Amino acid sequence: MSSLNDYIKFALDIEDQNIIFSDYSNENISGKIYKIYLAELIRSACPFCRSTNLKHNGHYVSNVRFITANASKPVTIRLRKQRVLCNDCLKRSMAQSNLINKSCYISNTSKRKILSALTEDRSMTSIAREHNVSVNTVQGVLESCSSKFYDDFDRLPEHLAFDEFKGVGKKLHFICLYGDTHKVIQILRTRFKPDILRYFYKFTPKARSMVRTVTMDLNCYYPLIVRELFPNAQIVIDRFHMVQMLTRSFNIFRVQIMKQFNKRSREYKLLKSPWKLYLMKHGNLNKTTPYYNWHFKDCLTQEHVVLDGLDCDQTLENTYWIMQDFMAAIQNKDEKKVIHLLHSKQAVGKQMHQTLLTFKRNYSGVINGIASTYSNGCLEGINRKIKQIERTAYGYRNFKHLLIRIRLEENIIKEKSQKRYWLTPFSLYKLLKMYYC
C-alpha cells in the first residue's frame, strides 16, 4: 500500500504527507470516463491547541478536480477528509491541505495551470474545455489576480505616452505607457479629462515634476492636461499621427476633385484607380519602367500617372507637394523646412488647410515631435495586442476582466524579453504564484 501511495503521489506531483492514497479506478460518469483516485486526508494535530490527542469523528468526502495531460479523461481525487475531536480542548475540526482551499472543489494546482493558460492568447471557453472546468471557474481564477498596473504614487518616469483604444462596450479607454521600457502604467475606464486628472492627481507634486516629455496624438485636450499636471514636461506630437493627418487630408480632397469629372473621362480614371500611388513618397515611385494600364490604355510609369493626375487641378497639385515636402521634412528632421511649410501661402484644399492650422496650434509639440526620438509606436503596438485579446474573446463585457488579461499577457511577455529565453516551468510557477495568492 505504501508503494502504491508513493507512486500516485509521484505521478500527480503531490507532496502533502497527510494525504494517503489507497486505490485508483476508471468510472463512467454521465457517458464520460473519469480517472478516480481514492485518498484520505488525516489530521495530525489540533489546529487550536496543537494537541495530538485526537479522536476520530467521521469523514467528509470531497471530489477534487485535478490537472491531467489527457483532457478526454478527467482526473478526480475522491478525498475523505477526517473529522476529529480534540480530547484536550474539546473542539471539533476537519483536516485541511494546501492541495485545495476550504469549501472548494478545484485543486490549487489546477488553478495555477488555468492561470498559466490565461497568459496566452486563448479564449476562456477553450481553457475551460481543456481543464474540464466551467467558464465561471476560469473567470473566478482570473478575478483572483489584481487589475492594478501602477501603485507607486511617489514617482513617475521621465517619459510618458498617452493614447486611447476601443474596449468594453465600444467605448474609448485611456492608456498610459512608459516611454523607455514600454510598460503599461495605467488603463482608465474612460478617456475624459476629469478622470485623467483625478488619477494623476494621486501622484505627489514631486513625482509629477519628474516627467520631462509626454508623447501623444493631436487630441485637443491632452496638451491642457499635460500643462496642468506636469509643469516641467514638453509635449511631443507623434510623427505617425502627423503623417496620417496629412495623407488623410489629401485623400479627401483628391476624392472631391475626382467627383467633379465624368466617370468615363481620363481625369477621373487617373485620380481613382491609382490612389495608392498618390499616398506613396514621391521618391519611391517608379520613374524608369513604364507599364501598360488598361484603365488609361497607355504605357506609363508610376511617376507619370501621378503627375498626369495632378495636372487635373492646380490646388490638388499644391496640396500634394505640401504633403510630400512635410513628410520628407519629418523623415529628415528638418525643423526649418517644417516651419516654412506651416507658414506657406499656397492655395491648398480645405482639409489640408485645417490640418496645417492644427499643426500651428500645436506648434511646439510638432517641432518637438520632429526633433525627438520618442514616439507612440510602442503604444500602437500595445493597442494592437489589446485588440487581439478582445478579438480572441469575442469582446469583453467586464472592464476588470479585460484589465487583468492585459496585465497577465503583458507581464509574461516582458519577463520573456528581459531574460531573453523562454521561462522554465519552475520560474513560470513562481511568477504565477505571485499573482495567485
Tab-separated table of N, CA, C and O in Angstrom, residues 90 93 304 344:
chain	number	residue	atom	x	y	z
A	90	LEU	N	-11.523	19.965	23.522
A	90	LEU	CA	-12.904	19.559	23.205
A	90	LEU	C	-13.486	20.356	22.029
A	90	LEU	O	-14.686	20.658	21.987
A	93	SER	N	-12.745	19.777	14.511
A	93	SER	CA	-12.100	20.347	13.330
A	93	SER	C	-12.060	19.315	12.224
A	93	SER	O	-12.329	18.136	12.446
A	304	HIS	N	4.631	59.195	-63.956
A	304	HIS	CA	3.821	59.845	-64.980
A	304	HIS	C	2.338	59.803	-64.623
A	304	HIS	O	1.599	60.771	-64.873
A	344	SER	N	3.283	78.567	-45.185
A	344	SER	CA	3.139	78.666	-46.646
A	344	SER	C	1.821	79.352	-47.013
A	344	SER	O	0.789	79.151	-46.353
